[in-house]
Amino acid sequence: MKAPGQSSSRTRSSVRQSVTIPRELAVEIRRVAKKKHLTMSQALVELAQRGVEAEAAARANLNVTYGRFMSESDPKLKNRAGEDLIRSIFGKDAIAEDSLR
């Protein structure tokens, strides 16, 4: 039996949080809420969850790309892996095309 005040690991606990957001962001959240028939709070939670998941996916992609770069021994493949790593860090347009190649 659990001690008083401890929640079951099966239940999801919620935290009530008050935040101030910029007006432009509030307009976008309201648009999402209306489109998906959600409350503002539900839309905010959904968008925050998507952001957290996107951040985790980007971090995982960076780790995979870094691992590939570090493990590559062929110079051509290592160069390509290095370019992929740079794109993972700085974005897909981080490397200008070399016109001399």
PDB file of C-alpha atoms in Angstrom, residues 29 32-33 38-53:
ATOM      1  CA  ILE A  29      -2.437  29.046 -30.035  1.00  0.00           C
ATOM      2  CA  VAL A  32      -4.785  25.873 -33.278  1.00  0.00           C
ATOM      3  CA  ALA A  33      -7.306  25.446 -30.468  1.00  0.00           C
ATOM      4  CA  LEU A  38      -9.555  22.255 -28.065  1.00  0.00           C
ATOM      5  CA  THR A  39      -9.387  24.651 -25.175  1.00  0.00           C
ATOM      6  CA  MET A  40      -6.501  27.110 -25.117  1.00  0.00           C
ATOM      7  CA  SER A  41      -4.897  25.083 -22.324  1.00  0.00           C
ATOM      8  CA  GLN A  42      -5.193  21.830 -24.252  1.00  0.00           C
ATOM      9  CA  ALA A  43      -3.759  23.443 -27.384  1.00  0.00           C
ATOM     10  CA  LEU A  44      -0.873  24.934 -25.404  1.00  0.00           C
ATOM     11  CA  VAL A  45      -0.091  21.544 -23.861  1.00  0.00           C
ATOM     12  CA  GLU A  46      -0.259  19.828 -27.256  1.00  0.00           C
ATOM     13  CA  LEU A  47       2.054  22.377 -28.861  1.00  0.00           C
ATOM     14  CA  ALA A  48       4.489  22.230 -25.940  1.00  0.00           C
ATOM     15  CA  GLN A  49       4.533  18.423 -26.136  1.00  0.00           C
ATOM     16  CA  ARG A  50       5.251  18.578 -29.871  1.00  0.00           C
ATOM     17  CA  GLY A  51       8.098  20.985 -29.181  1.00  0.00           C
ATOM     18  CA  VAL A  52       9.599  18.691 -26.549  1.00  0.00           C
ATOM     19  CA  GLU A  53       9.327  15.707 -28.907  1.00  0.00           C
TER      20      GLU A  53
END
